Amino acid sequence: MRGQNIIRMFLFVVFFGIGAASLSGSILCDDLVRYYRNKQLLETARESLNRLESLNADYDALLDQLEKDPNLVKRIAPAAIGVEPEDGNAIYPVATPEQLAAARKALTEEPSPQLADSMVPRWLTRCSEPRRRIGLSLAGAGLIFVSFMCFAPAKRPRVANIKM
């Protein structure tokens, strides 16, 4: 009798646990999807912040060099603006429009929006479909119902005291 109660209790816990997990998973599915997407957006924002901090550090170093050496402006202005240098012996690189477009694209590059969906697990995207959520809810409720009906502790039959 004692062994039967242990087996019933074990089956009750297993069925109830699986049913409760299925039911709560179907209820919290949208929140989990939102969590994974927000996590990906946070990672993208951190990458952008790191890139901007790197650019700020580069510009600060350039400003420091400009403050220390005033002749630097005279040397880099022709290359930056595209004006012919005053010194005839100086050689300045000339950037082609294709090279400038590639540099501009690299500096303004935004992360692709497809990464936000890649962070969400596949099982969660399948579970978030409406008909599968309904199926999970019904299966979870059915398992909870079965666990209470079939594996609940057995009640001892009461013996009625009949006086005659």
Coordinates of N, CA, C and O in Angstrom, one line a residue:
M1 N 0.8 -1.2 0.0 CA 0.0 0.0 0.0 C 0.9 1.3 0.0 O 0.6 2.2 -0.7
R2 N 1.9 1.2 0.8 CA 2.9 2.3 0.8 C 3.5 2.6 -0.5 O 3.7 3.7 -0.9
G3 N 3.9 1.5 -1.2 CA 4.6 1.6 -2.5 C 3.7 2.3 -3.6 O 4.1 3.0 -4.4
Q4 N 2.4 1.9 -3.5 CA 1.4 2.5 -4.4 C 1.3 4.0 -4.2 O 1.2 4.7 -5.2
N5 N 1.3 4.4 -3.0 CA 1.2 5.9 -2.7 C 2.4 6.6 -3.2 O 2.3 7.7 -3.7
I6 N 3.6 6.0 -3.1 CA 4.8 6.7 -3.6 C 4.7 6.8 -5.1 O 5.1 7.8 -5.7
I7 N 4.3 5.7 -5.8 CA 4.2 5.7 -7.3 C 3.2 6.7 -7.7 O 3.4 7.5 -8.6
R8 N 2.0 6.8 -7.0 CA 1.0 7.7 -7.4 C 1.5 9.2 -7.2 O 1.2 10.0 -8.0
M9 N 2.2 9.4 -6.1 CA 2.7 10.7 -5.8 C 3.7 11.1 -6.9 O 3.7 12.3 -7.4
F10 N 4.6 10.2 -7.3 CA 5.6 10.5 -8.3 C 4.9 10.8 -9.6 O 5.2 11.8 -10.3
L11 N 3.9 10.0 -10.0 CA 3.2 10.2 -11.3 C 2.4 11.6 -11.2 O 2.3 12.3 -12.2
F12 N 1.8 11.9 -10.0 CA 1.1 13.1 -9.9 C 2.1 14.3 -10.1 O 1.8 15.3 -10.8
V13 N 3.2 14.3 -9.5 CA 4.2 15.3 -9.6 C 4.7 15.5 -11.1 O 4.8 16.6 -11.6
V14 N 4.9 14.4 -11.7 CA 5.4 14.4 -13.1 C 4.3 15.0 -14.0 O 4.6 15.9 -14.8
F15 N 3.1 14.5 -14.0 CA 2.1 15.0 -14.8 C 1.7 16.4 -14.5 O 1.5 17.2 -15.4
F16 N 1.6 16.8 -13.2 CA 1.3 18.1 -12.9 C 2.4 19.1 -13.3 O 2.1 20.2 -13.8
G17 N 3.6 18.7 -13.1 CA 4.8 19.6 -13.5 C 4.8 19.8 -15.0 O 5.0 21.0 -15.4
I18 N 4.7 18.8 -15.7 CA 4.7 19.0 -17.2 C 3.5 19.8 -17.7 O 3.6 20.7 -18.5
G19 N 2.3 19.5 -17.1 CA 1.1 20.3 -17.4 C 1.3 21.8 -17.1 O 0.9 22.7 -17.8
A20 N 1.8 22.0 -15.8 CA 2.0 23.4 -15.4 C 3.0 24.1 -16.3 O 2.9 25.3 -16.6
A21 N 4.1 23.4 -16.6 CA 5.1 24.1 -17.5 C 4.6 24.4 -18.9 O 4.8 25.4 -19.4
S22 N 3.8 23.5 -19.4 CA 3.2 23.7 -20.7 C 2.2 24.9 -20.7 O 2.2 25.7 -21.6
L23 N 1.4 24.9 -19.7 CA 0.4 26.0 -19.5 C 1.0 27.3 -19.3 O 0.7 28.3 -20.0
S24 N 2.0 27.4 -18.4 CA 2.7 28.6 -18.2 C 3.5 29.1 -19.4 O 3.7 30.3 -19.7
G25 N 4.1 28.1 -20.1 CA 4.9 28.4 -21.3 C 4.0 29.1 -22.4 O 4.4 30.0 -23.1
S26 N 2.8 28.5 -22.5 CA 1.9 29.1 -23.5 C 1.4 30.5 -23.1 O 1.2 31.3 -24.0
I27 N 1.3 30.7 -21.8 CA 0.8 32.0 -21.4 C 2.0 33.1 -21.5 O 1.7 34.2 -21.9
L28 N 3.2 32.7 -21.2 CA 4.3 33.6 -21.1 C 5.1 33.7 -22.5 O 6.2 34.3 -22.5
C29 N 4.6 33.0 -23.5 CA 5.3 33.0 -24.8 C 5.6 34.3 -25.4 O 6.7 34.6 -25.8
D30 N 4.6 35.2 -25.4 CA 4.9 36.6 -25.9 C 5.9 37.3 -25.1 O 6.8 38.1 -25.7
D31 N 5.9 37.2 -23.8 CA 6.9 37.8 -23.0 C 8.3 37.3 -23.2 O 9.3 38.1 -23.2
L32 N 8.4 36.0 -23.5 CA 9.7 35.4 -23.8 C 10.3 35.9 -25.1 O 11.5 36.2 -25.2
V33 N 9.4 36.0 -26.1 CA 9.8 36.5 -27.4 C 10.3 38.0 -27.3 O 11.3 38.3 -27.8
R34 N 9.5 38.8 -26.5 CA 9.9 40.2 -26.3 C 11.2 40.2 -25.6 O 12.1 41.1 -25.9
Y35 N 11.5 39.4 -24.6 CA 12.7 39.3 -23.8 C 13.9 39.1 -24.8 O 14.9 39.8 -24.7
Y36 N 13.8 38.1 -25.6 CA 14.9 37.8 -26.5 C 15.2 38.9 -27.5 O 16.3 39.2 -27.9
R37 N 14.1 39.5 -28.0 CA 14.3 40.6 -29.0 C 14.9 41.8 -28.3 O 15.8 42.5 -28.8
N38 N 14.5 42.1 -27.1 CA 15.1 43.2 -26.3 C 16.6 43.0 -26.0 O 17.4 43.9 -26.0
K39 N 16.9 41.7 -25.7 CA 18.3 41.3 -25.5 C 19.1 41.6 -26.7 O 20.2 42.1 -26.6
Q40 N 18.6 41.2 -27.9 CA 19.3 41.5 -29.1 C 19.5 43.0 -29.4 O 20.5 43.4 -29.8
L41 N 18.4 43.7 -29.1 CA 18.5 45.2 -29.4 C 19.5 45.8 -28.4 O 20.2 46.8 -28.8
L42 N 19.6 45.3 -27.2 CA 20.6 45.8 -26.2 C 22.0 45.5 -26.7 O 22.9 46.4 -26.6
E43 N 22.2 44.4 -27.3 CA 23.5 44.0 -27.8 C 23.9 44.9 -29.0 O 25.0 45.3 -29.1
T44 N 22.9 45.2 -29.8 CA 23.2 46.0 -31.0 C 23.5 47.5 -30.5 O 24.4 48.1 -31.0
A45 N 22.8 47.9 -29.5 CA 23.0 49.3 -29.0 C 24.4 49.3 -28.3 O 25.1 50.3 -28.5
R46 N 24.8 48.3 -27.7 CA 26.2 48.2 -27.1 C 27.3 48.3 -28.2 O 28.3 49.0 -28.0
E47 N 27.1 47.6 -29.2 CA 28.0 47.6 -30.3 C 28.1 49.0 -30.9 O 29.2 49.5 -31.2
S48 N 27.0 49.7 -31.1 CA 26.9 51.0 -31.7 C 27.6 52.0 -30.7 O 28.4 52.9 -31.1
L49 N 27.4 51.8 -29.4 CA 28.0 52.7 -28.4 C 29.5 52.5 -28.4 O 30.3 53.5 -28.3
N50 N 30.0 51.2 -28.5 CA 31.4 51.0 -28.6 C 32.1 51.6 -29.8 O 33.2 52.2 -29.8
R51 N 31.4 51.5 -30.9 CA 31.9 52.1 -32.2 C 31.9 53.7 -32.1 O 32.9 54.3 -32.5
L52 N 30.9 54.3 -31.4 CA 30.9 55.7 -31.2 C 32.0 56.1 -30.3 O 32.6 57.2 -30.5
E53 N 32.2 55.4 -29.2 CA 33.3 55.7 -28.3 C 34.7 55.6 -29.0 O 35.5 56.4 -28.7
S54 N 34.8 54.7 -29.9 CA 36.1 54.5 -30.6 C 36.3 55.8 -31.5 O 37.4 56.3 -31.6
L55 N 35.2 56.2 -32.2 CA 35.3 57.4 -33.0 C 35.6 58.6 -32.2 O 36.4 59.5 -32.6
N56 N 35.0 58.8 -31.0 CA 35.2 59.9 -30.2 C 36.7 59.9 -29.7 O 37.3 61.0 -29.7
A57 N 37.2 58.7 -29.4 CA 38.6 58.7 -29.0 C 39.5 59.1 -30.1 O 40.5 59.8 -29.9
D58 N 39.2 58.7 -31.4 CA 40.0 59.1 -32.5 C 40.0 60.6 -32.8 O 41.0 61.2 -33.0
Y59 N 38.8 61.1 -32.6 CA 38.6 62.6 -32.8 C 39.3 63.4 -31.7 O 39.9 64.4 -32.0
D60 N 39.2 62.9 -30.5 CA 40.0 63.5 -29.4 C 41.5 63.5 -29.6 O 42.1 64.5 -29.4
A61 N 42.0 62.4 -30.1 CA 43.4 62.3 -30.4 C 43.8 63.3 -31.5 O 44.8 64.0 -31.5
L62 N 42.9 63.4 -32.5 CA 43.2 64.4 -33.6 C 43.1 65.8 -33.1 O 44.0 66.7 -33.5
L63 N 42.2 66.1 -32.3 CA 42.1 67.5 -31.7 C 43.3 67.8 -30.8 O 43.8 68.9 -30.8
D64 N 43.8 66.8 -30.1 CA 45.0 67.0 -29.3 C 46.2 67.3 -30.2 O 47.0 68.2 -29.9
Q65 N 46.3 66.6 -31.3 CA 47.4 66.9 -32.2 C 47.3 68.2 -32.8 O 48.3 68.9 -33.1
L66 N 46.0 68.6 -33.1 CA 45.8 70.0 -33.7 C 46.2 71.1 -32.7 O 46.7 72.1 -33.1
E67 N 45.9 70.9 -31.4 CA 46.3 71.9 -30.4 C 47.8 71.9 -30.2 O 48.4 73.0 -30.0
K68 N 48.5 70.8 -30.3 CA 49.9 70.8 -30.1 C 50.7 71.3 -31.3 O 51.8 71.9 -31.1
D69 N 50.2 71.0 -32.5 CA 51.0 71.4 -33.7 C 50.0 72.2 -34.6 O 49.2 71.7 -35.4
P70 N 50.1 73.6 -34.6 CA 49.3 74.4 -35.5 C 49.5 74.2 -36.9 O 48.7 74.5 -37.8
N71 N 50.7 73.8 -37.3 CA 51.0 73.6 -38.7 C 50.4 72.4 -39.3 O 50.4 72.2 -40.5
L72 N 49.8 71.5 -38.4 CA 49.2 70.3 -38.9 C 48.0 70.7 -39.8 O 47.7 70.0 -40.8
V73 N 47.3 71.7 -39.5 CA 46.1 72.2 -40.2 C 46.6 72.5 -41.7 O 45.9 72.1 -42.6
K74 N 47.7 73.2 -41.8 CA 48.1 73.5 -43.1 C 48.5 72.3 -43.9 O 48.5 72.3 -45.2
R75 N 49.0 71.3 -43.3 CA 49.4 70.1 -44.0 C 48.2 69.2 -44.4 O 48.3 68.6 -45.4
I76 N 47.2 69.1 -43.5 CA 46.1 68.2 -43.8 C 45.0 68.8 -44.5 O 44.1 68.2 -45.1
A77 N 44.9 70.2 -44.5 CA 43.8 70.9 -45.1 C 43.7 70.6 -46.6 O 42.6 70.3 -47.2
P78 N 44.8 70.6 -47.4 CA 44.6 70.4 -48.8 C 44.1 69.0 -49.1 O 43.3 68.8 -50.0
A79 N 44.5 68.0 -48.3 CA 44.1 66.6 -48.6 C 42.6 66.5 -48.2 O 41.8 65.8 -48.8
A80 N 42.2 67.2 -47.1 CA 40.8 67.0 -46.6 C 39.8 67.8 -47.5 O 38.7 67.3 -47.7
I81 N 40.2 69.0 -47.9 CA 39.3 69.8 -48.7 C 39.4 69.5 -50.2 O 38.4 69.7 -50.9
G82 N 40.6 69.1 -50.6 CA 40.7 68.8 -52.0 C 41.4 69.9 -52.8 O 41.3 70.0 -54.0
V83 N 42.0 70.8 -52.1 CA 42.7 72.0 -52.7 C 44.1 71.6 -53.0 O 44.7 70.7 -52.4
E84 N 44.7 72.1 -54.1 CA 46.1 71.9 -54.4 C 47.0 72.3 -53.3 O 46.8 73.4 -52.8
P85 N 48.0 71.6 -53.0 CA 48.9 72.0 -51.9 C 49.8 73.2 -52.4 O 50.1 73.3 -53.6
E86 N 50.2 73.9 -51.4 CA 51.1 75.1 -51.7 C 52.5 74.6 -52.0 O 53.1 75.2 -52.9
D87 N 52.9 73.6 -51.4 CA 54.2 73.0 -51.7 C 54.2 72.2 -52.9 O 53.4 71.2 -53.0
G88 N 54.9 72.5 -53.9 CA 54.9 71.7 -55.2 C 55.5 70.3 -55.1 O 55.2 69.5 -55.8
N89 N 56.4 70.1 -54.1 CA 57.0 68.8 -53.9 C 56.2 67.9 -53.0 O 56.6 66.7 -52.9
A90 N 55.1 68.3 -52.4 CA 54.3 67.5 -51.6 C 53.3 66.6 -52.4 O 52.8 67.0 -53.4
I91 N 53.2 65.4 -51.9 CA 52.3 64.5 -52.6 C 51.2 64.1 -51.7 O 51.4 63.6 -50.5
Y92 N 50.0 64.4 -52.1 CA 48.8 64.1 -51.3 C 48.0 63.0 -52.0 O 47.8 63.1 -53.2
P93 N 47.5 62.0 -51.3 CA 46.6 61.0 -51.9 C 45.3 61.6 -52.4 O 44.7 62.5 -51.7
V94 N 44.8 61.1 -53.5 CA 43.5 61.6 -54.0 C 42.6 60.4 -53.9 O 42.9 59.3 -54.4
A95 N 41.5 60.6 -53.2 CA 40.5 59.5 -53.0 C 39.5 59.5 -54.1 O 39.0 60.6 -54.5
T96 N 39.2 58.4 -54.6 CA 38.2 58.3 -55.7 C 36.8 58.3 -55.0 O 36.7 58.0 -53.9
P97 N 35.8 58.6 -55.8 CA 34.4 58.6 -55.2 C 34.0 57.2 -54.7 O 33.3 57.1 -53.7
E98 N 34.5 56.2 -55.3 CA 34.2 54.8 -54.9 C 34.8 54.6 -53.5 O 34.2 54.0 -52.6
Q99 N 36.0 55.0 -53.3 CA 36.7 54.8 -52.0 C 36.0 55.7 -50.9 O 35.8 55.2 -49.8
L100 N 35.6 56.9 -51.3 CA 34.9 57.7 -50.3 C 33.5 57.1 -50.0 O 33.1 57.1 -48.8
A101 N 32.8 56.5 -50.9 CA 31.5 55.9 -50.7 C 31.7 54.6 -49.8 O 30.9 54.4 -48.9
A102 N 32.8 53.9 -50.0 CA 33.0 52.7 -49.2 C 33.4 53.1 -47.8 O 32.9 52.5 -46.8
A103 N 34.1 54.2 -47.6 CA 34.5 54.7 -46.3 C 33.2 55.2 -45.6 O 33.0 54.9 -44.4
R104 N 32.4 55.9 -46.3 CA 31.1 56.4 -45.7 C 30.2 55.3 -45.3 O 29.6 55.3 -44.2
K105 N 30.1 54.3 -46.1 CA 29.3 53.1 -45.8 C 29.8 52.4 -44.6 O 29.0 52.0 -43.7
A106 N 31.1 52.3 -44.4 CA 31.7 51.6 -43.3 C 31.5 52.3 -42.0 O 31.2 51.8 -40.9
L107 N 31.5 53.7 -42.1 CA 31.3 54.5 -40.9 C 29.8 54.6 -40.4 O 29.5 54.6 -39.3
T108 N 28.9 54.5 -41.4 CA 27.5 54.7 -41.1 C 26.8 53.3 -41.1 O 25.6 53.3 -41.1
E109 N 27.5 52.3 -41.1 CA 26.9 50.9 -41.2 C 26.1 50.6 -40.0 O 26.5 50.8 -38.9
E110 N 24.8 50.2 -40.2 CA 23.9 49.9 -39.2 C 23.8 48.3 -39.2 O 23.8 47.7 -40.2
P111 N 23.6 47.8 -38.0 CA 23.4 46.3 -37.9 C 22.1 45.9 -38.6 O 21.2 46.7 -38.6
S112 N 22.1 44.7 -39.2 CA 20.9 44.3 -39.9 C 19.8 43.9 -38.9 O 20.1 43.3 -37.9
P113 N 18.6 44.2 -39.3 CA 17.4 43.8 -38.4 C 17.2 42.3 -38.4 O 16.4 41.9 -37.5
Q114 N 17.8 41.6 -39.2 CA 17.6 40.1 -39.2 C 18.2 39.5 -38.0 O 17.8 38.4 -37.5
L115 N 19.2 40.2 -37.3 CA 19.8 39.6 -36.2 C 18.9 39.5 -35.0 O 19.0 38.7 -34.1
A116 N 17.9 40.4 -34.9 CA 16.9 40.4 -33.8 C 16.1 39.1 -33.8 O 15.8 38.6 -32.8
D117 N 15.8 38.6 -35.0 CA 15.0 37.4 -35.0 C 15.9 36.2 -34.8 O 15.5 35.1 -34.4
S118 N 17.2 36.3 -35.1 CA 18.1 35.1 -35.0 C 18.4 34.8 -33.5 O 18.8 33.7 -33.2
M119 N 18.2 35.8 -32.6 CA 18.4 35.6 -31.2 C 17.3 34.7 -30.6 O 17.5 34.1 -29.6
V120 N 16.1 34.8 -31.1 CA 14.9 34.1 -30.6 C 15.1 32.6 -30.9 O 15.2 32.3 -32.1
P121 N 15.0 31.7 -29.9 CA 15.1 30.3 -30.2 C 14.0 29.8 -31.2 O 12.9 30.3 -31.1
R122 N 14.3 28.8 -32.0 CA 13.3 28.3 -32.9 C 12.1 27.7 -32.2 O 11.0 27.9 -32.7
W123 N 12.3 27.0 -31.1 CA 11.2 26.4 -30.4 C 10.2 27.5 -29.9 O 9.0 27.3 -29.9
L124 N 10.8 28.6 -29.6 CA 9.9 29.7 -29.1 C 9.1 30.3 -30.2 O 8.0 30.7 -30.0
T125 N 9.7 30.5 -31.4 CA 9.0 31.0 -32.5 C 7.9 30.1 -32.9 O 6.8 30.5 -33.3
R126 N 8.1 28.8 -32.8 CA 7.1 27.8 -33.2 C 6.0 27.8 -32.1 O 4.8 27.7 -32.5
C127 N 6.3 27.9 -30.9 CA 5.3 27.9 -29.8 C 4.5 29.2 -29.8 O 3.4 29.2 -29.2
S128 N 5.0 30.3 -30.4 CA 4.3 31.6 -30.4 C 3.2 31.6 -31.4 O 2.4 32.6 -31.5
E129 N 3.2 30.6 -32.3 CA 2.1 30.6 -33.3 C 0.8 30.3 -32.6 O 0.7 29.5 -31.7
P130 N -0.3 31.0 -33.0 CA -1.6 31.0 -32.2 C -2.1 29.6 -32.1 O -2.6 29.2 -31.0
R131 N -2.2 28.8 -33.1 CA -2.8 27.4 -33.0 C -1.9 26.5 -32.1 O -2.4 25.7 -31.4
R132 N -0.6 26.7 -32.1 CA 0.3 25.9 -31.3 C 0.2 26.3 -29.8 O 0.3 25.5 -28.9
R133 N -0.1 27.6 -29.6 CA -0.3 28.1 -28.2 C -1.5 27.5 -27.6 O -1.6 27.1 -26.5
I134 N -2.6 27.5 -28.4 CA -3.8 26.9 -28.0 C -3.6 25.4 -27.7 O -4.1 24.9 -26.7
G135 N -2.9 24.7 -28.5 CA -2.6 23.3 -28.3 C -1.8 23.1 -27.0 O -2.1 22.2 -26.3
L136 N -0.8 23.9 -26.8 CA -0.1 23.8 -25.5 C -0.9 24.1 -24.3 O -0.8 23.4 -23.3
S137 N -1.8 25.1 -24.4 CA -2.7 25.4 -23.3 C -3.6 24.2 -23.0 O -3.8 23.8 -21.8
L138 N -4.2 23.7 -24.1 CA -5.1 22.5 -23.9 C -4.4 21.3 -23.3 O -4.9 20.6 -22.5
A139 N -3.2 21.0 -23.9 CA -2.5 19.9 -23.4 C -2.1 20.0 -21.9 O -2.1 19.1 -21.1
G140 N -1.6 21.3 -21.6 CA -1.3 21.5 -20.2 C -2.4 21.4 -19.2 O -2.3 20.8 -18.2
A141 N -3.6 22.0 -19.6 CA -4.8 21.8 -18.8 C -5.2 20.4 -18.7 O -5.6 19.9 -17.6
G142 N -5.1 19.6 -19.8 CA -5.5 18.2 -19.7 C -4.6 17.4 -18.8 O -5.0 16.6 -18.1
L143 N -3.3 17.7 -18.9 CA -2.3 17.0 -18.0 C -2.6 17.3 -16.5 O -2.5 16.4 -15.6
I144 N -2.9 18.6 -16.2 CA -3.2 18.9 -14.8 C -4.5 18.2 -14.4 O -4.6 17.7 -13.3
F145 N -5.5 18.2 -15.3 CA -6.7 17.6 -15.0 C -6.5 16.1 -14.7 O -7.0 15.5 -13.7
V146 N -5.8 15.4 -15.6 CA -5.5 14.0 -15.4 C -4.7 13.7 -14.1 O -5.0 12.8 -13.4
S147 N -3.8 14.6 -13.8 CA -3.0 14.4 -12.6 C -3.9 14.5 -11.4 O -3.7 13.7 -10.4
F148 N -4.8 15.4 -11.3 CA -5.7 15.5 -10.2 C -6.8 14.3 -10.1 O -7.1 13.8 -9.1
M149 N -7.2 13.9 -11.3 CA -8.3 12.9 -11.3 C -7.7 11.5 -11.1 O -8.3 10.7 -10.4
C150 N -6.6 11.2 -11.7 CA -6.1 9.8 -11.7 C -5.1 9.6 -10.6 O -5.0 8.4 -10.1
F151 N -4.3 10.5 -10.3 CA -3.1 10.3 -9.4 C -3.2 11.0 -8.0 O -2.2 11.1 -7.3
A152 N -4.3 11.5 -7.7 CA -4.5 12.1 -6.4 C -4.5 11.1 -5.3 O -4.7 9.9 -5.6
P153 N -4.1 11.4 -4.1 CA -4.0 10.4 -3.1 C -5.4 9.7 -2.9 O -6.5 10.4 -2.9
A154 N -5.4 8.4 -2.7 CA -6.6 7.7 -2.6 C -7.2 7.9 -1.2 O -6.5 7.9 -0.2
K155 N -8.5 8.1 -1.1 CA -9.1 8.3 0.1 C -9.5 6.9 0.7 O -9.9 6.1 -0.1
R156 N -9.4 6.8 2.0 CA -9.8 5.6 2.6 C -11.3 5.5 2.7 O -11.9 6.5 3.1
P157 N -11.8 4.4 2.4 CA -13.3 4.3 2.5 C -13.7 4.4 4.0 O -13.1 3.8 4.9
R158 N -14.7 5.2 4.3 CA -15.2 5.3 5.6 C -16.2 4.2 5.9 O -17.0 3.9 5.1
V159 N -16.0 3.7 7.1 CA -16.9 2.6 7.5 C -17.9 3.3 8.4 O -17.6 4.0 9.4
A160 N -19.2 3.2 8.0 CA -20.2 3.8 8.7 C -20.6 3.0 10.0 O -20.6 1.8 9.9
N161 N -20.7 3.7 11.0 CA -21.1 3.0 12.3 C -22.6 2.9 12.3 O -23.3 3.9 12.5
I162 N -23.1 1.8 12.0 CA -24.6 1.6 12.0 C -25.0 0.9 13.2 O -24.5 -0.2 13.6
K163 N -25.9 1.5 13.9 CA -26.4 0.9 15.2 C -27.7 0.3 14.9 O -28.6 0.9 14.3
M164 N -27.8 -0.8 15.4 CA -29.1 -1.5 15.2 C -29.7 -1.8 16.5 O -29.4 -2.1 17.6

